[in-house]
Short mmCIF file of C-alpha atoms in Angstrom, two decimals:
data_model
loop_
_atom_site.label_atom_id
_atom_site.label_comp_id
_atom_site.label_asym_id
_atom_site.label_seq_id
_atom_site.Cartn_x
_atom_site.Cartn_y
_atom_site.Cartn_z
CA MET A 26 -143.12 86.82 21.65
CA GLN A 27 -144.52 88.90 24.51
CA LEU A 28 -144.69 88.35 28.27
CA LEU A 29 -147.51 89.65 30.47
CA ASP A 30 -147.09 89.76 34.25
CA CYS A 31 -150.30 89.33 36.26
CA THR A 32 -148.84 89.32 39.80
CA LEU A 33 -150.90 92.26 41.06
CA ARG A 34 -154.12 90.77 39.71
CA ASP A 35 -153.95 86.94 39.85
CA GLY A 36 -151.50 87.05 42.75
CA GLY A 37 -154.03 89.09 44.68
CA TYR A 38 -156.13 85.99 45.31
CA VAL A 39 -153.44 85.00 47.82
CA ASN A 40 -153.47 88.18 49.93
CA ASN A 41 -156.86 89.69 49.07
CA TRP A 42 -155.01 92.15 46.78
CA GLU A 43 -153.59 93.95 49.84
CA PHE A 44 -150.02 94.45 48.64
CA GLY A 45 -149.62 97.91 50.14
CA ALA A 46 -149.19 101.17 48.20
CA ALA A 47 -145.37 101.14 48.39
CA ASN A 48 -145.15 97.51 47.23
CA ILE A 49 -147.52 98.15 44.32
CA ARG A 50 -145.38 101.11 43.28
CA ASP A 51 -142.17 99.07 43.56
CA ILE A 52 -143.57 96.06 41.67
CA LEU A 53 -144.75 98.25 38.78
CA LYS A 54 -141.43 100.09 38.59
CA ASP A 55 -139.32 96.91 38.72
CA LEU A 56 -141.46 95.19 36.08
CA VAL A 57 -140.92 98.19 33.79
CA ASP A 58 -137.19 98.09 34.48
CA ALA A 59 -137.20 94.34 33.76
CA GLY A 60 -138.63 95.07 30.31
CA ILE A 61 -141.91 93.15 30.78
CA ASP A 62 -144.08 93.84 27.74
CA VAL A 63 -147.50 94.03 29.42
CA ILE A 64 -148.12 94.65 33.12
CA GLU A 65 -151.48 93.89 34.67
CA CYS A 66 -152.10 96.35 37.52
CA GLY A 67 -155.01 94.51 39.12
CA TYR A 68 -158.78 94.22 38.90
CA LEU A 69 -161.13 97.00 37.82
CA SER A 70 -164.43 96.39 39.60
CA GLN A 71 -167.28 98.31 41.15
CA LYS A 72 -167.80 95.56 43.75
CA ARG A 73 -165.76 97.40 46.37
CA PRO A 74 -164.19 100.87 46.77
CA SER A 75 -160.56 101.53 45.90
CA ASP A 76 -157.98 101.44 48.65
CA ALA A 77 -154.52 103.02 48.38
CA GLY A 78 -152.86 99.76 49.35
CA SER A 79 -154.95 97.46 47.19
CA SER A 80 -154.66 96.32 43.58
CA TYR A 81 -158.45 95.98 43.43
CA PHE A 82 -159.51 99.28 41.83
CA SER A 83 -163.00 100.77 41.58
CA ASP A 84 -162.21 103.27 38.81
CA ILE A 85 -159.70 104.01 36.06
CA GLU A 86 -158.37 107.13 37.76
CA SER A 87 -157.27 105.13 40.81
CA ILE A 88 -155.22 102.92 38.48
CA ASN A 89 -153.72 105.87 36.62
CA ARG A 90 -152.55 107.40 39.91
CA ALA A 91 -150.69 104.18 40.73
CA LEU A 92 -148.81 104.01 37.41
CA PRO A 93 -145.11 104.94 37.41
CA CYS A 94 -143.97 108.07 35.58
CA HIS A 95 -141.51 106.09 33.49
CA LYS A 96 -143.26 103.36 31.47
CA GLY A 97 -140.42 102.30 29.15
CA HIS A 98 -141.86 100.13 26.40
CA SER A 99 -144.27 98.42 28.85
CA LYS A 100 -148.04 98.62 28.47
CA PHE A 101 -150.38 98.70 31.47
CA VAL A 102 -153.69 96.85 31.63
CA ALA A 103 -156.37 95.85 34.15
CA MET A 104 -158.90 93.03 34.14
CA ILE A 105 -162.69 93.32 34.36
CA ASN A 106 -164.78 90.27 35.17
CA TYR A 107 -167.83 90.78 32.98
CA GLY A 108 -170.72 92.10 35.06
CA GLU A 109 -168.57 93.91 37.62
CA TYR A 110 -168.25 97.24 35.79
CA GLN A 111 -170.81 99.33 33.90
CA ALA A 112 -169.86 100.32 30.36
CA ASP A 113 -171.35 103.80 30.81
CA ASP A 114 -168.97 104.48 33.71
CA LEU A 115 -165.87 103.69 31.66
CA PRO A 116 -164.06 106.93 30.70
CA SER A 117 -162.28 107.34 27.40
CA ARG A 118 -158.63 106.36 27.42
CA ARG A 119 -156.23 109.23 28.04
CA GLU A 120 -152.63 109.62 26.98
CA GLY A 121 -150.17 108.29 29.54
CA GLY A 122 -152.82 106.35 31.45
CA LEU A 123 -154.02 102.75 31.36
CA ASP A 124 -153.38 101.22 27.93
CA GLY A 125 -155.77 98.29 27.81
CA LEU A 126 -158.49 96.21 29.47
CA ARG A 127 -158.78 92.44 29.72
CA ILE A 128 -162.40 91.26 29.71
CA ALA A 129 -162.97 87.85 31.30
CA PHE A 130 -166.33 86.15 30.84
CA HIS A 131 -168.04 82.77 31.15
CA LYS A 132 -169.51 81.00 28.13
CA LYS A 133 -173.09 81.69 29.27
CA ASP A 134 -172.38 85.46 29.13
CA ARG A 135 -170.72 85.43 25.71
CA ASP A 136 -173.00 87.75 23.73
CA ALA A 137 -173.43 90.36 26.47
CA ALA A 138 -169.70 90.28 27.25
CA LEU A 139 -168.78 90.84 23.60
CA ALA A 140 -171.12 93.85 23.53
CA PHE A 141 -169.23 95.18 26.56
CA CYS A 142 -165.95 94.52 24.71
CA ARG A 143 -167.20 96.69 21.86
CA SER A 144 -167.68 99.56 24.33
CA VAL A 145 -164.10 99.09 25.56
CA LYS A 146 -162.81 99.40 22.00
CA GLU A 147 -164.92 102.49 21.38
CA LYS A 148 -163.41 104.15 24.45
CA GLY A 149 -159.95 103.75 22.92
CA TYR A 150 -158.48 100.94 25.05
CA GLU A 151 -156.54 97.98 23.71
CA LEU A 152 -158.84 94.99 24.08
CA TYR A 153 -157.91 91.57 25.47
CA VAL A 154 -160.70 88.99 25.03
CA GLN A 155 -160.49 86.28 27.74
CA PRO A 156 -163.05 83.43 27.42
CA MET A 157 -162.75 81.71 30.77
CA VAL A 158 -162.46 77.92 30.89
CA THR A 159 -161.85 77.81 27.14
CA LEU A 160 -161.58 74.03 27.45
CA ASN A 161 -165.35 73.90 28.03
CA TYR A 162 -166.07 75.21 24.52
CA SER A 163 -166.77 72.65 21.84
CA ASP A 164 -164.93 73.16 18.56
CA ARG A 165 -168.09 74.59 16.99
CA GLU A 166 -168.70 76.94 19.93
CA LEU A 167 -165.11 78.15 19.83
CA LEU A 168 -165.25 78.76 16.06
CA ASP A 169 -168.46 80.75 16.51
CA LEU A 170 -166.78 82.82 19.22
CA ILE A 171 -163.71 83.35 17.00
CA ASP A 172 -165.94 84.66 14.20
CA CYS A 173 -167.63 87.14 16.54
CA VAL A 174 -164.30 88.25 18.01
CA GLY A 175 -162.88 88.80 14.53
CA GLN A 176 -165.53 91.44 13.91
CA LEU A 177 -164.47 93.26 17.09
CA ARG A 178 -160.80 93.40 16.02
CA PRO A 179 -159.29 93.17 19.52
CA GLU A 180 -155.54 93.29 19.96
CA TYR A 181 -155.44 89.97 21.84
CA PHE A 182 -157.51 86.78 22.04
CA TYR A 183 -156.69 84.22 24.74
CA VAL A 184 -156.88 80.53 25.42
CA VAL A 185 -157.66 80.55 29.15
CA ASP A 186 -156.96 77.47 31.26
CA SER A 187 -158.95 78.73 34.26
CA PHE A 188 -158.89 75.45 36.19
CA GLY A 189 -155.40 74.29 35.20
CA ALA A 190 -157.02 71.27 33.55
CA MET A 191 -155.58 71.37 30.04
CA LYS A 192 -153.22 68.72 28.66
CA SER A 193 -150.84 69.37 25.78
CA ASP A 194 -153.23 67.94 23.19
CA ASP A 195 -155.99 70.25 24.47
CA LEU A 196 -153.69 73.25 24.11
CA LEU A 197 -152.61 72.30 20.60
CA ARG A 198 -156.19 71.70 19.46
CA LEU A 199 -157.47 75.01 20.83
CA SER A 200 -154.50 77.10 19.73
CA TYR A 201 -154.56 75.72 16.18
CA LEU A 202 -158.29 76.42 15.93
CA VAL A 203 -157.61 80.00 16.98
CA ASP A 204 -154.54 80.46 14.79
CA HIS A 205 -156.16 79.17 11.60
CA ASN A 206 -159.53 80.88 12.02
CA LEU A 207 -159.01 84.17 13.88
CA ALA A 208 -158.71 87.33 11.81
CA GLU A 209 -155.17 88.44 10.99
CA GLY A 210 -153.38 90.90 13.22
CA ILE A 211 -154.86 89.61 16.50
CA SER A 212 -152.32 88.14 18.91
CA LEU A 213 -152.82 84.70 20.50
CA GLY A 214 -152.52 84.61 24.29
CA LEU A 215 -152.24 81.86 26.91
CA HIS A 216 -153.31 82.20 30.52
CA SER A 217 -152.79 79.00 32.51
CA HIS A 218 -152.90 77.73 36.07
CA ASN A 219 -150.46 75.24 37.48
CA ASN A 220 -152.75 72.64 39.07
CA LEU A 221 -151.17 69.85 37.00
CA GLN A 222 -147.71 71.47 37.02
CA LEU A 223 -147.96 71.97 33.25
CA SER A 224 -147.93 75.77 32.93
CA TYR A 225 -144.23 75.95 32.03
CA SER A 226 -144.38 73.15 29.45
CA HIS A 227 -147.60 74.58 27.94
CA ALA A 228 -145.97 78.00 27.55
CA GLN A 229 -142.92 76.40 25.93
CA LEU A 230 -145.12 74.37 23.62
CA LEU A 231 -147.05 77.43 22.46
CA CYS A 232 -143.90 79.50 21.90
CA ASP A 233 -142.10 76.73 20.00
CA ARG A 234 -144.92 76.24 17.49
CA LEU A 235 -144.86 78.22 14.25
CA PHE A 236 -147.93 80.40 14.31
CA GLU A 237 -149.04 83.05 11.85
CA ARG A 238 -149.46 85.59 14.63
CA GLU A 239 -147.76 87.05 17.69
CA VAL A 240 -147.95 85.03 20.92
CA ILE A 241 -148.32 86.50 24.43
CA ILE A 242 -147.86 84.45 27.62
CA ASP A 243 -149.21 85.32 31.09
CA ALA A 244 -147.10 84.71 34.20
CA SER A 245 -146.67 85.98 37.76
CA ILE A 246 -143.67 86.51 40.02
CA LEU A 247 -142.85 83.28 41.89
CA GLY A 248 -146.01 81.87 40.31
CA MET A 249 -148.10 83.83 42.84
CA GLY A 250 -151.76 82.98 42.38
CA ARG A 251 -154.79 81.20 43.79
CA GLY A 252 -154.30 77.58 44.83
CA ALA A 253 -151.62 75.96 42.70
CA GLY A 254 -150.56 79.32 41.28
CA ASN A 255 -149.41 80.33 37.82
CA LEU A 256 -146.45 80.17 35.48
CA ASN A 257 -143.40 81.89 37.06
CA THR A 258 -142.48 85.18 35.36
CA GLU A 259 -138.81 84.90 36.32
CA LEU A 260 -138.52 81.33 35.01
CA PHE A 261 -140.18 81.98 31.70
CA ALA A 262 -138.39 85.28 31.13
CA GLU A 263 -135.11 83.34 31.44
CA TYR A 264 -136.40 80.76 28.93
CA LEU A 265 -137.34 83.48 26.43
CA ASN A 266 -133.96 85.18 26.87
CA HIS A 267 -132.16 81.93 26.12
CA HIS A 268 -134.27 80.62 23.25
CA PHE A 269 -135.67 83.75 21.63
CA LYS A 270 -132.93 86.30 22.33
CA THR A 271 -135.22 88.56 24.35
CA HIS A 272 -133.65 90.91 26.89
CA TYR A 273 -135.67 90.71 30.09
CA ASN A 274 -133.71 91.87 33.15
CA ILE A 275 -133.94 88.82 35.43
CA SER A 276 -132.24 90.64 38.32
CA LYS A 277 -135.12 93.10 38.54
CA LEU A 278 -137.60 90.22 38.70
CA LEU A 279 -135.62 88.52 41.46
CA GLN A 280 -135.56 91.82 43.33
CA ILE A 281 -139.37 91.74 43.41
CA VAL A 282 -139.18 88.20 44.82
CA ASP A 283 -136.80 89.26 47.59
CA ASP A 284 -138.46 92.55 48.49
CA VAL A 285 -142.17 91.73 48.22
CA ILE A 286 -143.26 88.26 47.16
CA ALA A 287 -141.07 85.94 49.27
CA PRO A 288 -142.30 87.44 52.59
CA ILE A 289 -145.92 86.91 51.46
CA TYR A 290 -145.11 83.31 50.48
CA GLN A 291 -143.82 82.60 54.00
CA THR A 292 -147.26 83.17 55.53
CA LYS A 293 -149.68 82.59 52.63
CA TYR A 294 -148.51 79.49 50.79
CA TRP A 295 -149.52 78.79 47.19
CA GLY A 296 -148.36 75.99 44.92
CA TYR A 297 -148.94 72.35 44.11
CA SER A 298 -151.40 70.43 46.26
CA LEU A 299 -153.42 67.28 45.76
CA PRO A 300 -156.83 68.96 46.23
CA TYR A 301 -156.02 71.44 43.42
CA TYR A 302 -154.69 68.60 41.31
CA LEU A 303 -158.05 66.86 41.76
CA SER A 304 -160.04 69.99 40.90
CA ALA A 305 -158.09 70.15 37.62
CA VAL A 306 -158.54 66.44 36.88
CA HIS A 307 -162.29 66.89 37.29
CA ASN A 308 -162.28 70.28 35.50
CA CYS A 309 -163.86 71.97 38.52
CA HIS A 310 -163.58 75.50 39.85
CA PRO A 311 -160.59 75.61 42.26
CA ASN A 312 -162.69 77.17 45.02
CA TYR A 313 -164.32 73.75 45.44
CA ALA A 314 -160.88 72.34 46.28
CA THR A 315 -160.30 75.18 48.76
CA TYR A 316 -163.65 74.53 50.45
CA LEU A 317 -163.08 70.80 50.84
CA ASP A 318 -159.41 71.10 51.83
CA ASN A 319 -160.20 73.66 54.54
CA LYS A 320 -162.51 71.14 56.20
CA ASN A 321 -159.44 69.14 57.33
CA THR A 322 -161.70 66.09 57.60
CA LEU A 323 -161.29 64.45 54.19
CA THR A 324 -158.66 62.25 52.63
CA VAL A 325 -157.62 62.92 49.05
CA GLU A 326 -159.67 59.87 48.07
CA ASN A 327 -162.74 61.39 49.76
CA ILE A 328 -162.28 64.64 47.83
CA HIS A 329 -161.95 62.62 44.63
CA ASP A 330 -165.24 60.86 45.44
CA ILE A 331 -167.04 64.15 46.01
CA PHE A 332 -165.71 65.66 42.77
CA SER A 333 -166.81 62.50 40.94
CA SER A 334 -170.37 63.00 42.16
CA MET A 335 -170.59 66.59 40.90
CA ASP A 336 -172.63 67.26 37.79
CA ALA A 337 -171.14 69.24 34.88
CA GLU A 338 -173.58 72.11 35.36
CA HIS A 339 -172.03 73.11 38.70
CA LYS A 340 -168.35 72.61 37.89
CA ALA A 341 -167.64 75.84 35.99
CA VAL A 342 -168.88 78.37 38.57
CA PHE A 343 -168.32 77.99 42.31
CA ASP A 344 -171.57 77.30 44.17
CA ARG A 345 -171.02 77.22 47.94
CA GLU A 346 -174.42 75.77 48.75
CA HIS A 347 -173.99 72.99 46.20
CA ILE A 348 -170.59 71.85 47.50
CA ARG A 349 -171.84 72.15 51.08
CA SER A 350 -174.76 69.89 50.22
CA LEU A 351 -172.49 67.33 48.51
CA TYR A 352 -170.09 67.39 51.45
CA LEU A 353 -172.80 66.86 54.07
CA SER A 354 -174.42 64.12 52.03
CA TYR A 355 -171.09 62.33 51.65
CA GLN A 356 -170.30 62.63 55.35
CA SER A 357 -173.68 61.23 56.44
CA SER A 358 -173.66 58.07 54.34
CA ARG A 359 -173.78 55.40 57.08
CA GLN A 360 -174.74 55.02 60.71
CA SER A 361 -175.50 52.32 63.22
CA GLU A 362 -179.06 51.96 64.49
CA CYS A 363 -177.81 51.05 67.93
CA GLY A 364 -175.02 53.66 68.01
CA MET A 365 -176.83 56.49 69.73
CA LYS A 366 -178.97 54.18 71.83
CA GLY A 367 -175.91 52.47 73.24
CA LEU A 368 -174.19 55.78 73.96
CA ARG A 369 -177.20 57.11 75.83
CA GLU A 370 -177.13 54.05 78.07
CA LEU A 371 -173.41 54.57 78.66
CA LEU A 372 -173.23 58.35 79.06
CA HIS A 373 -176.57 59.49 80.47
CA GLY A 374 -176.07 61.38 83.75
CA ARG A 375 -172.27 61.01 83.64
CA ARG A 376 -169.46 63.56 83.84
CA VAL A 377 -167.29 63.34 80.71
CA LEU A 378 -163.67 64.43 80.41
CA MET A 379 -162.85 65.26 76.77
CA ILE A 380 -159.13 65.07 75.91
CA ALA A 381 -158.24 66.93 72.71
CA PRO A 382 -154.72 66.71 71.22
CA GLY A 383 -153.59 70.27 72.07
CA LYS A 384 -150.08 70.82 73.41
CA SER A 385 -151.37 71.62 76.90
CA ILE A 386 -151.92 67.90 77.58
CA GLN A 387 -148.12 67.61 77.84
CA SER A 388 -147.52 70.54 80.19
CA GLU A 389 -150.63 70.02 82.35
CA ARG A 390 -150.80 66.23 82.48
CA GLU A 391 -151.25 66.15 86.29
CA LYS A 392 -154.41 68.29 86.09
CA ILE A 393 -155.85 65.95 83.48
CA ALA A 394 -154.97 62.83 85.46
CA ALA A 395 -156.62 64.28 88.57
CA ALA A 396 -159.79 65.21 86.65
CA SER A 397 -160.00 61.73 85.13
CA LYS A 398 -160.08 60.18 88.59
CA GLU A 399 -163.09 62.19 89.77
CA GLU A 400 -165.83 59.72 90.69
CA GLY A 401 -168.22 58.86 87.89
CA THR A 402 -166.06 60.41 85.15
CA ILE A 403 -165.84 58.85 81.68
CA VAL A 404 -162.78 59.85 79.62
CA ILE A 405 -163.10 60.29 75.85
CA SER A 406 -160.23 61.36 73.60
CA VAL A 407 -160.83 63.25 70.33
CA ASN A 408 -159.34 61.93 67.08
CA PHE A 409 -156.32 60.35 68.81
CA VAL A 410 -155.26 57.91 71.52
CA PRO A 411 -153.12 59.59 74.24
CA ALA A 412 -149.84 57.80 74.87
CA ASP A 413 -149.89 58.05 78.69
CA LEU A 414 -153.45 58.98 79.62
CA PRO A 415 -155.94 56.08 79.86
CA VAL A 416 -159.27 56.65 78.11
CA ASP A 417 -162.60 54.83 78.07
CA LEU A 418 -163.61 55.81 74.52
CA VAL A 419 -162.07 57.35 71.42
CA PHE A 420 -164.24 59.67 69.32
CA VAL A 421 -163.27 60.00 65.63
CA SER A 422 -165.03 62.20 63.08
CA ASN A 423 -162.14 62.77 60.67
CA GLN A 424 -161.21 60.20 58.00
CA ARG A 425 -157.60 61.37 57.92
CA ARG A 426 -157.24 60.92 61.67
CA TRP A 427 -158.95 57.51 61.56
CA ASP A 428 -156.62 56.22 58.86
CA ARG A 429 -153.59 57.18 60.96
CA LEU A 430 -154.97 55.91 64.27
CA ASP A 431 -153.64 52.76 65.93
CA HIS A 432 -156.96 50.94 65.89
CA GLY A 433 -155.73 48.30 68.31
CA ALA A 434 -154.99 50.94 70.96
CA ALA A 435 -158.65 51.73 71.56
CA GLU A 436 -161.11 49.12 72.84
CA LYS A 437 -164.24 51.23 72.42
CA ILE A 438 -164.71 53.66 69.56
CA ILE A 439 -167.31 56.24 68.58
CA LEU A 440 -167.32 56.94 64.84
CA THR A 441 -169.34 59.49 62.92
CA SER A 442 -171.12 58.18 59.84
CA ASN A 443 -168.62 59.67 57.39
CA ILE A 444 -165.81 57.29 58.43
CA ARG A 445 -165.22 54.54 55.86
CA THR A 446 -164.26 51.42 57.81
CA ASP A 447 -165.33 47.92 58.74
CA ALA A 448 -164.31 48.36 62.38
CA PRO A 449 -166.37 46.00 64.57
CA HIS A 450 -168.05 46.98 67.83
CA ALA A 451 -167.97 50.73 67.05
CA PHE A 452 -170.73 53.12 68.05
CA VAL A 453 -171.59 54.79 64.73
CA VAL A 454 -173.56 58.04 65.01
CA ASP A 455 -175.11 60.38 62.47
CA TYR A 456 -172.60 62.96 61.29
CA ALA A 457 -175.10 65.63 60.19
CA SER A 458 -176.93 65.70 63.52
CA LEU A 459 -173.77 66.87 65.33
CA LEU A 460 -173.06 69.98 63.24
CA ASN A 461 -173.18 73.50 64.68
CA THR A 462 -173.93 76.83 63.00
CA GLU A 463 -170.39 78.31 62.98
CA GLU A 464 -169.19 77.85 59.38
CA LEU A 465 -165.43 77.44 59.94
CA VAL A 466 -165.90 74.88 62.75
CA LYS A 467 -169.25 73.44 61.73
CA ASP A 468 -167.80 69.92 61.89
CA ASN A 469 -164.85 70.47 64.21
CA ALA A 470 -164.32 67.16 66.04
CA GLY A 471 -164.38 68.67 69.52
CA MET A 472 -167.56 70.62 68.79
CA MET A 473 -169.20 67.50 67.38
CA LEU A 474 -168.37 65.49 70.49
CA VAL A 475 -169.83 68.21 72.74
CA ALA A 476 -173.04 68.07 70.69
CA LEU A 477 -173.06 64.27 70.96
CA LEU A 478 -172.64 64.36 74.74
CA ILE A 479 -175.56 66.76 75.04
CA GLN A 480 -177.73 64.45 72.92
CA ALA A 481 -176.61 61.44 74.98
CA GLY A 482 -177.67 63.15 78.23
CA ALA A 483 -174.28 63.68 79.89
CA LYS A 484 -174.50 65.89 82.99
CA GLU A 485 -171.18 67.83 82.71
CA ILE A 486 -168.25 68.24 80.30
CA LEU A 487 -164.60 68.84 81.23
CA LEU A 488 -162.24 70.03 78.49
CA ALA A 489 -158.52 69.21 78.34
CA GLY A 490 -156.07 69.97 75.54
CA PHE A 491 -158.72 72.14 73.95
CA ASP A 492 -156.24 74.87 73.01
CA GLY A 493 -157.50 76.18 69.67
CA TYR A 494 -155.19 77.18 66.83
CA SER A 495 -152.24 79.51 66.38
CA PRO A 496 -150.72 80.13 62.91
CA GLU A 497 -147.39 81.03 64.52
CA GLU A 498 -146.57 77.92 66.59
CA GLU A 499 -147.21 74.20 66.86
CA ASN A 500 -150.72 73.39 68.04
CA PHE A 501 -150.70 69.64 68.66
CA ALA A 502 -149.00 67.36 71.16
CA ASP A 503 -148.32 65.01 68.24
CA GLN A 504 -146.46 66.78 65.41
CA ASN A 505 -147.95 64.35 62.90
CA MET A 506 -151.34 65.99 63.47
CA GLU A 507 -150.17 69.50 62.54
CA PHE A 508 -151.74 71.44 59.69
CA ARG A 509 -151.31 74.99 58.49
CA LYS A 510 -153.95 77.49 57.44
CA SER A 511 -153.82 81.25 57.00
CA PHE A 512 -153.93 83.54 60.04
CA SER A 513 -157.46 84.69 59.19
CA VAL A 514 -158.75 81.11 58.86
CA MET A 515 -157.23 79.98 62.16
CA GLN A 516 -158.46 83.11 63.92
CA GLY A 517 -161.91 82.44 62.51
CA MET A 518 -161.79 78.86 63.76
CA ASN A 519 -160.94 80.03 67.28
CA LYS A 520 -163.79 82.56 67.27
CA GLY A 521 -166.16 79.95 65.89
CA MET A 522 -165.32 77.43 68.61
CA SER A 523 -165.69 80.08 71.31
CA ALA A 524 -169.11 81.03 69.95
CA ALA A 525 -170.23 77.40 69.65
CA LEU A 526 -169.09 76.59 73.19
CA ALA A 527 -170.94 79.61 74.52
CA GLN A 528 -174.13 78.23 72.98
CA TYR A 529 -173.50 74.69 74.23
CA GLN A 530 -172.80 75.97 77.73
CA LYS A 531 -176.43 77.09 77.90
CA GLN A 532 -177.41 73.42 77.63
CA ILE A 533 -174.77 71.70 79.79
CA PRO A 534 -172.10 72.79 82.33
CA ILE A 535 -168.71 73.00 80.63
CA ARG A 536 -165.36 73.76 82.28
CA PHE A 537 -161.74 73.79 81.20
CA VAL A 538 -159.27 71.54 82.97
CA THR A 539 -156.22 72.87 81.14
CA THR A 540 -155.26 76.52 80.66
CA GLN A 541 -157.23 78.41 78.01
CA LYS A 542 -155.16 79.73 75.10
CA ASN A 543 -156.96 80.54 71.87
CA VAL A 544 -160.49 79.38 72.72
CA HIS A 545 -162.74 81.23 75.19
CA PHE A 546 -166.45 81.52 75.81
CA GLY A 547 -167.21 84.38 78.13
CA GLU A 548 -167.29 85.17 81.82
CA GLU A 549 -169.41 82.16 82.80
CA ILE A 550 -166.43 79.84 82.33
CA ARG A 551 -165.51 77.76 85.39
CA THR A 552 -162.01 76.40 85.90
CA PRO A 553 -160.88 74.15 88.77
CA GLU A 554 -158.86 77.06 90.23
CA LYS A 555 -161.95 79.31 90.34
CA GLU A 556 -164.06 76.59 91.92
CA SER A 557 -161.55 75.95 94.67
#
């Protein structure tokens, strides 16, 4: 039984591999002291230059410099995604340096990737063959691959559950095919993701079976990894100590949690989520789940519908344009012929006060009330109904918000065409026609309403509660509307809204009623204080 820790590589998807030089050094040292058999130092790739604080390395020498002087019985490896490193640039292995390379490849690249694997062996490195999304191989395809791999004589051959989609019967079928057909002397490995919360049970299942070869299991500290994460190193090390009389030092693993990983977890959450569960159920690349979840406009049922419409050809490799097309198509599925016509009759030439659900509507209620009473002003709230501020219309572009809205509290409603409902007397408008060009806020509800008001011929827009997003504090007047994204995502959303507003302001006068916080759009901004 062997245990491989992939924190610095798979965990790097959480923090863009920016652990910091001191943390990388400490993690490697503590994993050695814990007795971990194989330690993955990170990625080896020519896609970007090496950085002292990153576990994304551009050359072997950068990895060797990061290795601790004392290696114990641990071996050190790095992963190459096939196509990201040239075989001719790979130096021969030197004593005391990196021990092995893990070569990950998609089924379509099999033959070329195996030729690259041969070069790795010739340079003296231990070879780990990692066929990504192994579940997508038919039995015949897998047996053909096993025959080819047997000729290479690698040290390790893996079953890779890239999308966390495998069930126990899948694991048993694949592992038995490997065990009974792979050449002797090659270890059987398992790399899994925890989308279905099955990584721990899968690892147990593989270890408890009687195989004719050595078994190696991948894990990461605190399960750190993209999306739903991985098997926890500290949990499975304890299991192996108890059931197989291994001697991993759990205290050293917990020290890594305390010193390095727990602080990252506080700001960059990973773990179980329904979108990643759905990506596994549909055997889709997890980046599709990330893309759809970050929209903050879809219910879990909506995400399920979109995954169901995806063809098998696009599931294995993330295609941003494809998922964008599916998303926009899904969101534009229905509209009312009279929706925009009726809104033009209602809004043309009018001043519109938009009330968004930012916290400033609580502290600056008097400003909002005064603005709403300006002659000729129509008040429209965005994705919610204010408790103590009367509104003329409620605009909703988000299915989640619509499902939670008190439908009886709003007499007149504007819905974008993505909303699934039988609500009578609603103005239904085309979703796609209201999008802007800023990717992170392309379909932000406030931005969409501004676009709608311009199309409807409004003469001026007043913004209230339009505060933007902070990752460090509550953003909404109603706590039930809160959501959390990474600092970089929220910062990007603020910049995107500022840029979109700057463009819209060229088409219609826009001014803030409440104090600006995270959203701005240049010197041309006009507030009531400046006007007076």
